[in-house]
Tab-separated table of C-alpha atoms and ligand atoms in Angstrom:
chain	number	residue	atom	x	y	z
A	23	UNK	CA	96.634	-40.985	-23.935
A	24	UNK	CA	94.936	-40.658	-27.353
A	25	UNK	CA	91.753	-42.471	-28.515
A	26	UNK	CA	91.011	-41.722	-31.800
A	27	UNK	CA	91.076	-38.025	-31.618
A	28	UNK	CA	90.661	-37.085	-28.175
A	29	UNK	CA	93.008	-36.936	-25.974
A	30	UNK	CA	92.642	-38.017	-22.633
A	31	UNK	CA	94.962	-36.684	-19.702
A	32	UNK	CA	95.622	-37.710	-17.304
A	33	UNK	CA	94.507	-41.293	-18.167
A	34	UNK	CA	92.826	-41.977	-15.046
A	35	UNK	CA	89.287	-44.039	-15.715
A	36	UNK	CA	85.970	-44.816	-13.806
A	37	UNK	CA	85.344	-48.584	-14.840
A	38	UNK	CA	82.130	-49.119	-16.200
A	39	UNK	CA	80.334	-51.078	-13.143
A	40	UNK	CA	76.354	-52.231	-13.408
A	41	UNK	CA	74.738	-50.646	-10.699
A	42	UNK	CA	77.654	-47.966	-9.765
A	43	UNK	CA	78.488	-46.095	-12.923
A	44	UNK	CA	75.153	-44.500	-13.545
A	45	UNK	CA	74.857	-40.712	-14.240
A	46	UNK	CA	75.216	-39.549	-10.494
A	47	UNK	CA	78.186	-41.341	-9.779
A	48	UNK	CA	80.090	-40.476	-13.176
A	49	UNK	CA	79.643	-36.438	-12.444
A	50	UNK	CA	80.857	-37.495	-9.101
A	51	UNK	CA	83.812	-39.442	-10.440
A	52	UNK	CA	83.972	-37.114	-13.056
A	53	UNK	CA	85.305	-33.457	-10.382
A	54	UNK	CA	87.198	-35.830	-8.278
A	55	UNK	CA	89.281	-36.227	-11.451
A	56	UNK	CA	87.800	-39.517	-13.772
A	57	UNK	CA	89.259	-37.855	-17.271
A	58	UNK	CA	86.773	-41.039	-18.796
A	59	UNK	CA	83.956	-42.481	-17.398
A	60	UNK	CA	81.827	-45.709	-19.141
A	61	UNK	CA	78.526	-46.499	-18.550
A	62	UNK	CA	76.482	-49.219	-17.005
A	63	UNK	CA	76.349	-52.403	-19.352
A	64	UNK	CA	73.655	-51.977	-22.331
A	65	UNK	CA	72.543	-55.125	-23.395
A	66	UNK	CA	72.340	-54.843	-26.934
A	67	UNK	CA	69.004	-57.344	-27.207
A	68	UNK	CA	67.137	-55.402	-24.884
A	69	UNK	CA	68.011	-52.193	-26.527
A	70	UNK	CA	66.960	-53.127	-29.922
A	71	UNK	CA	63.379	-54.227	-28.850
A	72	UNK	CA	62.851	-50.907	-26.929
A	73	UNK	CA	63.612	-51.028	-23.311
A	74	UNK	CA	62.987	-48.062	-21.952
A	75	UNK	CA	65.348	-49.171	-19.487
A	76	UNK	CA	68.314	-49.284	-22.079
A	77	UNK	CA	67.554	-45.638	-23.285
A	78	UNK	CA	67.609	-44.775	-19.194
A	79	UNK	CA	71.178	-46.395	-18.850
A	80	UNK	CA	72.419	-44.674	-22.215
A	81	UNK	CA	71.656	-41.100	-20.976
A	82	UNK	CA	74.491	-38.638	-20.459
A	83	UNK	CA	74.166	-35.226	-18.915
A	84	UNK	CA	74.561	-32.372	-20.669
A	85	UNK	CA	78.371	-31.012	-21.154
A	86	UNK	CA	79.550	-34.445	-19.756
A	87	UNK	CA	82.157	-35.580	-21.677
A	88	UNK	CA	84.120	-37.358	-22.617
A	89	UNK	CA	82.055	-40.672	-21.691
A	90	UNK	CA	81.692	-43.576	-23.277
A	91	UNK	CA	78.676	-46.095	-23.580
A	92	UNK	CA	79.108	-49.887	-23.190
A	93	UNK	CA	77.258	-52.447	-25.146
A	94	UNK	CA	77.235	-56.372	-24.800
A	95	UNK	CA	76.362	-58.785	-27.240
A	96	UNK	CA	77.377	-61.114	-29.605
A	97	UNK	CA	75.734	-60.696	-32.636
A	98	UNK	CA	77.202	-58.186	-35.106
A	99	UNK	CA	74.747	-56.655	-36.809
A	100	UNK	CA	72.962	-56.278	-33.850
A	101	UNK	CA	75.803	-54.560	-31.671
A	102	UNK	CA	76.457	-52.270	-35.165
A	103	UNK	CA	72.485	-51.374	-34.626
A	104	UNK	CA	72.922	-51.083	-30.979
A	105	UNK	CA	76.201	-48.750	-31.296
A	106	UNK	CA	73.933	-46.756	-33.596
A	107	UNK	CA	71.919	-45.643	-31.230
A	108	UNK	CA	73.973	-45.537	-28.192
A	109	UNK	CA	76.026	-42.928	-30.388
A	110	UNK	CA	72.536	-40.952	-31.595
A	111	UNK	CA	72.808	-40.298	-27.708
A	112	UNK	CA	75.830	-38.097	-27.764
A	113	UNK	CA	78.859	-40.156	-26.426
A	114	UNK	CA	82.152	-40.080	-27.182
A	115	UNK	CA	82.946	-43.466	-27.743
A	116	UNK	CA	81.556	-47.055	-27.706
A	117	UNK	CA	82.862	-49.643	-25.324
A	118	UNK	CA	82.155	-53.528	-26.200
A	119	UNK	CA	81.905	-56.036	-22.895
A	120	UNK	CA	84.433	-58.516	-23.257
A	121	UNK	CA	84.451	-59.148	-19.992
A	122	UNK	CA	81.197	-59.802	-18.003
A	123	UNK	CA	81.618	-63.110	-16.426
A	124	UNK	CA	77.832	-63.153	-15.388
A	125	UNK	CA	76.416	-67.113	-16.180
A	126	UNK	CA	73.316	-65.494	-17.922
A	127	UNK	CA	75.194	-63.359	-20.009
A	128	UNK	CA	78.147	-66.150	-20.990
A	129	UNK	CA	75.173	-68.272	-21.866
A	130	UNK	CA	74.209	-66.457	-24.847
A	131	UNK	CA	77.523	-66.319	-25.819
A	132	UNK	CA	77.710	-62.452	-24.521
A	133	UNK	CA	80.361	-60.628	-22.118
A	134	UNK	CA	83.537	-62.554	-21.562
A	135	UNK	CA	82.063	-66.070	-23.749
A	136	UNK	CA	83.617	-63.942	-26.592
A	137	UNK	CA	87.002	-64.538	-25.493
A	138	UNK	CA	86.409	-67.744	-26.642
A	139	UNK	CA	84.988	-67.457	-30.131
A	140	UNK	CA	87.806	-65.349	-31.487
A	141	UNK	CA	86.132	-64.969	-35.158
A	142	UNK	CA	83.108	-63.887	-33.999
A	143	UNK	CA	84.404	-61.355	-31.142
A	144	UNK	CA	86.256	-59.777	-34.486
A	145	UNK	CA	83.097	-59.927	-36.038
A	146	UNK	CA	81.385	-58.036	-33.684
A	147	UNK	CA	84.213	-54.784	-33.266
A	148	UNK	CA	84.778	-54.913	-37.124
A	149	UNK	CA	80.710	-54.381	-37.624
A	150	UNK	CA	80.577	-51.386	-34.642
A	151	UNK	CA	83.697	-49.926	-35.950
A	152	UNK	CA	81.821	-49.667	-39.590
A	153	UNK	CA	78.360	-48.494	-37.998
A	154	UNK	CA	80.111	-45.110	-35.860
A	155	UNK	CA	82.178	-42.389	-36.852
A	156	UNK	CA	83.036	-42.362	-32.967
A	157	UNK	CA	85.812	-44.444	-31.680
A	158	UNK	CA	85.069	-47.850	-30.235
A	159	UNK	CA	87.074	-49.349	-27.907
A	160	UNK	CA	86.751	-53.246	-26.203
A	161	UNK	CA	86.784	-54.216	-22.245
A	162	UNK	CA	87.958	-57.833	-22.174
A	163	UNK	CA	89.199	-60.327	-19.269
A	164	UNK	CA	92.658	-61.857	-20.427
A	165	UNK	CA	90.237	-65.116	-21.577
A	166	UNK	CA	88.292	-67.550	-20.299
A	167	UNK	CA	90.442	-69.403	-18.335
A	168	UNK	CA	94.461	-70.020	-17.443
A	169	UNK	CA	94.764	-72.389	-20.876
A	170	UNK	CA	93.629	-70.320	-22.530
A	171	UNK	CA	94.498	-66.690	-22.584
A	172	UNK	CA	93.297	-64.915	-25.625
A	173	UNK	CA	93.718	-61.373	-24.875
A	174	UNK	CA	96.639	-60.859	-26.518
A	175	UNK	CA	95.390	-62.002	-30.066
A	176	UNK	CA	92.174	-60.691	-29.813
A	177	UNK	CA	93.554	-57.275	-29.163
A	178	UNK	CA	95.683	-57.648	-32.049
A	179	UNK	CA	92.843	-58.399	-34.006
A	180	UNK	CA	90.671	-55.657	-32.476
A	181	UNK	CA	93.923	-53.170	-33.757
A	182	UNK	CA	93.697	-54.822	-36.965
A	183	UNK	CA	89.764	-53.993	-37.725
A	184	UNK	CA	89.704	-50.451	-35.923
A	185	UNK	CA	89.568	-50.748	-32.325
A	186	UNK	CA	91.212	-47.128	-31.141
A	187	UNK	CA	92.212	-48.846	-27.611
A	188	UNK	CA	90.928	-51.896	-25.281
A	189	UNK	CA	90.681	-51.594	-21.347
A	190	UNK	CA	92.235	-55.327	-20.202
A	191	UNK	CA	90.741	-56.710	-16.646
A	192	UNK	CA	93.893	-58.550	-15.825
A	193	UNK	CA	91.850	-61.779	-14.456
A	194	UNK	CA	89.833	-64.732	-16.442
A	195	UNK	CA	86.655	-65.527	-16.678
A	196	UNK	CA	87.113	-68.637	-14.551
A	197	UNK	CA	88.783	-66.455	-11.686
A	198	UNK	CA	85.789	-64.155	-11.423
A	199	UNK	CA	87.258	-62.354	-9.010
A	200	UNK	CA	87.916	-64.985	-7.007
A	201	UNK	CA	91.999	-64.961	-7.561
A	202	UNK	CA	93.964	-61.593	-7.571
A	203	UNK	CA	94.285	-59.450	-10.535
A	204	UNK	CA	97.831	-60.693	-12.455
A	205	UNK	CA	98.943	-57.613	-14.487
A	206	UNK	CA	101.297	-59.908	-16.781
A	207	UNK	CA	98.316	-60.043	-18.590
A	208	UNK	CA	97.990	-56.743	-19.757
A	209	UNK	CA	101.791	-56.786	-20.040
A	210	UNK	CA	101.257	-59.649	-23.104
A	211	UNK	CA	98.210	-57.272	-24.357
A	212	UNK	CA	100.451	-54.512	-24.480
A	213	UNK	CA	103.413	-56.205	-26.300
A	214	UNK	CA	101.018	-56.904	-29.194
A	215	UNK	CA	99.192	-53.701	-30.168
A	216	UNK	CA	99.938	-49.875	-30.587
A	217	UNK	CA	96.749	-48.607	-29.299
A	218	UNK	CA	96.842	-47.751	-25.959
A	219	UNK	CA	96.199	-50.402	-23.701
A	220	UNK	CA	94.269	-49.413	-20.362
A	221	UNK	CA	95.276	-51.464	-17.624
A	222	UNK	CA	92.189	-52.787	-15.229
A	223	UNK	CA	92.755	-55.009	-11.366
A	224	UNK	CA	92.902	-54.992	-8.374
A	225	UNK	CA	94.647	-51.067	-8.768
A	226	UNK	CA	93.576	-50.252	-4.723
A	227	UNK	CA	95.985	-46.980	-3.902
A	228	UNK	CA	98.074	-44.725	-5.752
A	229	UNK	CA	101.186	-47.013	-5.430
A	230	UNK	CA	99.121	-49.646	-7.745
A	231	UNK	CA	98.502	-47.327	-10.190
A	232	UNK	CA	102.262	-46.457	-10.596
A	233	UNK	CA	103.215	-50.267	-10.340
A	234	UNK	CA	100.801	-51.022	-12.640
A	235	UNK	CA	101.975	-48.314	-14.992
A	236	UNK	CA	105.550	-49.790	-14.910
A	237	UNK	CA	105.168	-53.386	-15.002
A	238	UNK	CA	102.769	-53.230	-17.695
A	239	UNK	CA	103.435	-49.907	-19.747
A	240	UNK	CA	99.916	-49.851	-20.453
A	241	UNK	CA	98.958	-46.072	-21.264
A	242	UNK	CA	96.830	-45.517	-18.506
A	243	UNK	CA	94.889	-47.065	-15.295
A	244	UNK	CA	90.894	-48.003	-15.230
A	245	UNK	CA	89.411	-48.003	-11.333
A	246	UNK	CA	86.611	-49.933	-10.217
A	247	UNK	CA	85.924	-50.683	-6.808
A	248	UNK	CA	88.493	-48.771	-4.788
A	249	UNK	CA	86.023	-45.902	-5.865
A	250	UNK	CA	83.630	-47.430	-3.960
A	251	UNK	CA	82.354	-44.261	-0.997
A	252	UNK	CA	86.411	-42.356	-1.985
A	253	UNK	CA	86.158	-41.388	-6.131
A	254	UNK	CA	88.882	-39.011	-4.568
A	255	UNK	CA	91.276	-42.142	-5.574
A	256	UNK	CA	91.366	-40.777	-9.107
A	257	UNK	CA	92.985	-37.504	-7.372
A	258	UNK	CA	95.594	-38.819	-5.028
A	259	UNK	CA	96.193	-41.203	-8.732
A	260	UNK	CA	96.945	-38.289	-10.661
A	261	UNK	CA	98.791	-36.278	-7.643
A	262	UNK	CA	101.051	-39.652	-7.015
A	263	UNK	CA	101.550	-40.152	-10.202
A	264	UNK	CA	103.056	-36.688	-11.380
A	265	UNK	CA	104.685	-35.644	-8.054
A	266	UNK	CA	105.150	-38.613	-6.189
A	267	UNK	CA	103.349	-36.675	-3.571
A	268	UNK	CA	100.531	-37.528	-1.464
A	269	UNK	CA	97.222	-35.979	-1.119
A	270	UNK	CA	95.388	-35.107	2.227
A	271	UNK	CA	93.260	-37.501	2.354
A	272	UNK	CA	89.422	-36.356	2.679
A	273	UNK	CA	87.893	-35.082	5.901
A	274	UNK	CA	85.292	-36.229	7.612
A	275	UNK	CA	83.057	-32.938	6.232
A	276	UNK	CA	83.797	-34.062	2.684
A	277	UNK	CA	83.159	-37.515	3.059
A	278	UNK	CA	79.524	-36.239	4.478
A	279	UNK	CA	79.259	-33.610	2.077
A	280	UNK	CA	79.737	-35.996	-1.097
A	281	UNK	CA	77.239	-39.009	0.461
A	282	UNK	CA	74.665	-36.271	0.687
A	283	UNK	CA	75.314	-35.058	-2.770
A	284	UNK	CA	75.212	-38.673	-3.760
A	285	UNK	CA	72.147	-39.336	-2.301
A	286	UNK	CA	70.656	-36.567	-4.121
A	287	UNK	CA	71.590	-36.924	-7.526
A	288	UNK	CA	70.577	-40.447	-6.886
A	289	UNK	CA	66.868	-38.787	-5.487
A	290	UNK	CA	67.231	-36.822	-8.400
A	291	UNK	CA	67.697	-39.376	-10.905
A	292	UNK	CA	65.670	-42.320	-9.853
A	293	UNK	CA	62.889	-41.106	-7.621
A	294	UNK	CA	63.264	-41.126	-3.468
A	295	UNK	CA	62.185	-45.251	-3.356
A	296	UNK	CA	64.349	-46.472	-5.578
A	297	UNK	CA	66.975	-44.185	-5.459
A	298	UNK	CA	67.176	-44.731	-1.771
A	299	UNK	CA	67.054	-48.870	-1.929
A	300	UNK	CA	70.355	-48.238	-4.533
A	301	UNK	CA	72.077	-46.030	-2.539
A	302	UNK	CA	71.831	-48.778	0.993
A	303	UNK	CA	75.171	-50.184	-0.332
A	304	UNK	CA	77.327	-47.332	-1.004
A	305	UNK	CA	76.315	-44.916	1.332
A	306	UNK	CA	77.739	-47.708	3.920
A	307	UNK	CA	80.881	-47.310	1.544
A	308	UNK	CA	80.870	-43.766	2.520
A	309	UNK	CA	80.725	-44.364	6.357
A	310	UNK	CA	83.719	-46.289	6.935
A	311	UNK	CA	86.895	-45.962	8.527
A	312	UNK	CA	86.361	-45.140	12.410
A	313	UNK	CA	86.268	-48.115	15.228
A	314	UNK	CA	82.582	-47.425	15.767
A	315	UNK	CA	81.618	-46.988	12.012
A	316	UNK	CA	80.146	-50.451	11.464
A	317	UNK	CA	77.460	-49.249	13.180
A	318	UNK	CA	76.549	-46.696	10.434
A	319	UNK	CA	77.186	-49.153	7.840
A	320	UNK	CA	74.851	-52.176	9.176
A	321	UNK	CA	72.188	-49.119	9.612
A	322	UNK	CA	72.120	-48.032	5.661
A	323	UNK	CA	70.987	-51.460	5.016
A	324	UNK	CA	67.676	-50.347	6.619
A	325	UNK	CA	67.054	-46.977	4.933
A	326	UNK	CA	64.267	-46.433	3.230
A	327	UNK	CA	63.587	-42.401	3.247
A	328	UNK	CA	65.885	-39.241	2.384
A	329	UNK	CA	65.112	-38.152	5.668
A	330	UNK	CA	66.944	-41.326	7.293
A	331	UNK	CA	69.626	-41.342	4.946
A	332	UNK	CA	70.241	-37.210	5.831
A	333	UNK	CA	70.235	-38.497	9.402
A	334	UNK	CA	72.616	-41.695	9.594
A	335	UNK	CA	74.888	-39.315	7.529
A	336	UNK	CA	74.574	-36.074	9.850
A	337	UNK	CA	74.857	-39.009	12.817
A	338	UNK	CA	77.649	-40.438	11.514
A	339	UNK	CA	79.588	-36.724	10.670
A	340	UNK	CA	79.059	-36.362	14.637
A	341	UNK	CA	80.439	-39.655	15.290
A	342	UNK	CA	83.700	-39.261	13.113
A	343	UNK	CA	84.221	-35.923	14.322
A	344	UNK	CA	85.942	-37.481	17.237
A	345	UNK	CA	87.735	-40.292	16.024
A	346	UNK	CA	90.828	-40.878	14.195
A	347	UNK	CA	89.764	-41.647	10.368
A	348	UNK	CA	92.034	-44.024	9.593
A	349	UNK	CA	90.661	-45.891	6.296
A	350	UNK	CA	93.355	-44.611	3.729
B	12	FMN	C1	79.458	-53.983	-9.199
B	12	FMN	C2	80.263	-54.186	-10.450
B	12	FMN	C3	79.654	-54.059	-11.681
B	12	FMN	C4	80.408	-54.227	-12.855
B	12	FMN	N1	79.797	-54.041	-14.051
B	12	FMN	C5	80.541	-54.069	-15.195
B	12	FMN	C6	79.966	-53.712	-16.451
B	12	FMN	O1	78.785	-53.362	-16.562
B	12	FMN	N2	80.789	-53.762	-17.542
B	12	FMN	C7	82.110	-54.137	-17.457
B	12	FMN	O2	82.815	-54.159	-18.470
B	12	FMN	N3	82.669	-54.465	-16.277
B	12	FMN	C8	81.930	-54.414	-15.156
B	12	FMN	N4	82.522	-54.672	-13.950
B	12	FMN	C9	83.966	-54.954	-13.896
B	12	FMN	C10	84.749	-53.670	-13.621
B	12	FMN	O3	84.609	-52.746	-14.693
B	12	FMN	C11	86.254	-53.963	-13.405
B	12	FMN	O4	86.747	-54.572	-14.565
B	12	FMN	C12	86.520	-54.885	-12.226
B	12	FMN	O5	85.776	-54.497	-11.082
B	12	FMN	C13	88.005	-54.916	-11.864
B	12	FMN	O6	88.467	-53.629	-11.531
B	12	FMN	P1	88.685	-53.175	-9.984
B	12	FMN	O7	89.577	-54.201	-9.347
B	12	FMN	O8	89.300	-51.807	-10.088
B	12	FMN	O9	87.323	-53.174	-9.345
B	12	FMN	C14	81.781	-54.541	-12.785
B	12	FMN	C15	82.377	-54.700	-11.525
B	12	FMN	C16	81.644	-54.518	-10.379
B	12	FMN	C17	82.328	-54.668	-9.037
């Protein structure tokens, strides 16, 4: 898959999730074979009035590439300023929020509230395509609701002023993620542009991805939360993909070697405290899959030390040792 001039291959993406695609888990994501990874969110108001924050979600480790940063907001000149500076920090692209269904956001007409104002969402690509020599690319819903399914025009729009590719989450706005992802949608996205369409929902196992593939022919697959505690999914993608062939799936040594080496890039990046309180949730996705392993997972929700989460993990490598792992 090309964007712009790079070419990306095999086109299997990390999604850009708040809270989940910070710099730890993108390297992660990254060697288990994520060809593009996006950033947390950057809200484009915050970032203009100086949140050190902001700056903190826009950093990219050295030689990591190709990665792109996402902005939200809805004003143009503001997103052009804010896709200056997210590109001053080195990515290779710039990825607009068309999607985040989040009543705070929609509210100031951010995120997925742009599916509804077509002129202005147009407004807003056409501006950060002007301000960056880098590509910029759009992650939209399919609109805001059933009636009204704007994906397709807006993407044909986006083609029209520059986009180099958009990423469609096949859902609404309305379905937040309550109803299942319907990959028609991307299928109608498709149809309408010649930049590559990335296809986003609900993609679980390495059967989705090909389904998705073929029912869509969108030019390549975005994964969220099945990379939740296994980023080896982008692996057995790739593997499935090209051989039809499955992977081993990992042992119960890797799956303890990669939540400890989560847990200290997180240390790493963030300070123990904080770093620890983030990592409550997805070391329990980590410690899954055996009969007795709910155990382990109701016991992350009490970290609070390295030292504890080093010992569930080492507990839990004992446990799993002996049982049949049977989550894949
Ligand atoms: C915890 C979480 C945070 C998310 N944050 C963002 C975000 O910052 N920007 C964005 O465009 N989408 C965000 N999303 C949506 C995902 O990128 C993706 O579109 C969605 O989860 C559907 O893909 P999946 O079924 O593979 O998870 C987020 C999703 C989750 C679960």
């Amino acid at each position: 898959m090309e964007i712009g001039l790079m070419t990306i291959d095999p086109p299997v993406m990390l999604a850009p999730m708040a809270g989940v695609s910070n710099r730890a888990f993108r390297s992660i994501a990254r060697k288990q074979g994520a060809t593009l990874c996006i950033t947390e969110m950057v809200n484009a108001n915050a970032l203009l009035h100086n949140s050190a924050k902001s700056y903190w979600l826009m950093e990219i480790d050295p030689g990591e590439t190709p990665v792109g940063i996402q902005i939200a907001g809805s004003d143009p000149d503001m997103m052009a300023e804010a896709a200056r500076q997210a590109a001053a920090m080195g990515c290779d692209l710039i990825d607009i929020n068309m999607g985040c269904p989040v009543a705070k956001v929609v509210k100031n007409g951010d995120g997925s509230a742009l599916l509804n104002d077509i002129p202005n969402a147009v407004a807003v690509v056409r501006e950060v395509v002007n301000a960056v020599r880098i590509p910029v690319t759009v992650k939209m819903r399919a609109g805001w609701d059933h009636q009204s399914i704007t994906a397709p025009q807006l993407a044909e729009a986006f083609e029209k002023v520059g986009a180099a590719a958009v990423a469609v989450h096949a859902r609404t706005r309305d379905d937040q993620y309550l109803r299942p992802a319907n990959w028609d949608f991307i299928r109608q996205v498709r149809e309408r542009v010649s930049i590559p369409v990335i296809g986003n929902g609900d993609i679980k196992t390495p059967e989705d991805a090909v389904r998705m593939l073929e029912l869509t022919g969108a030019a390549g697959v975005m994964v969220g939360r099945a990379s939740f505690g296994d980023p080896w999914i982008f692996q057995r993608i790739t593997e499935f993909v090209r051989t039809g062939r499955h992977m081993e799936p990992p042992s119960a040594e890797d799956r303890a070697a990669m939540a400890r080496y989560h847990v200290q890039r997180m240390v790493e990046l963030k300070g123990e405290g904080v770093a620890i309180r983030e990592m409550r949730k997805q070391l329990a996705w980590y410690l899954k899959g055996t009969p007795g392993s709910t155990v382990f997972r109701s016991r992350s929700s009490s970290i609070s030390t390295w030292e504890d989460a080093e010992t569930l993990i080492a507990e839990w490598l004992d446990h799993a040792r002996n049982e049949d792992l049977s989550w894949i």
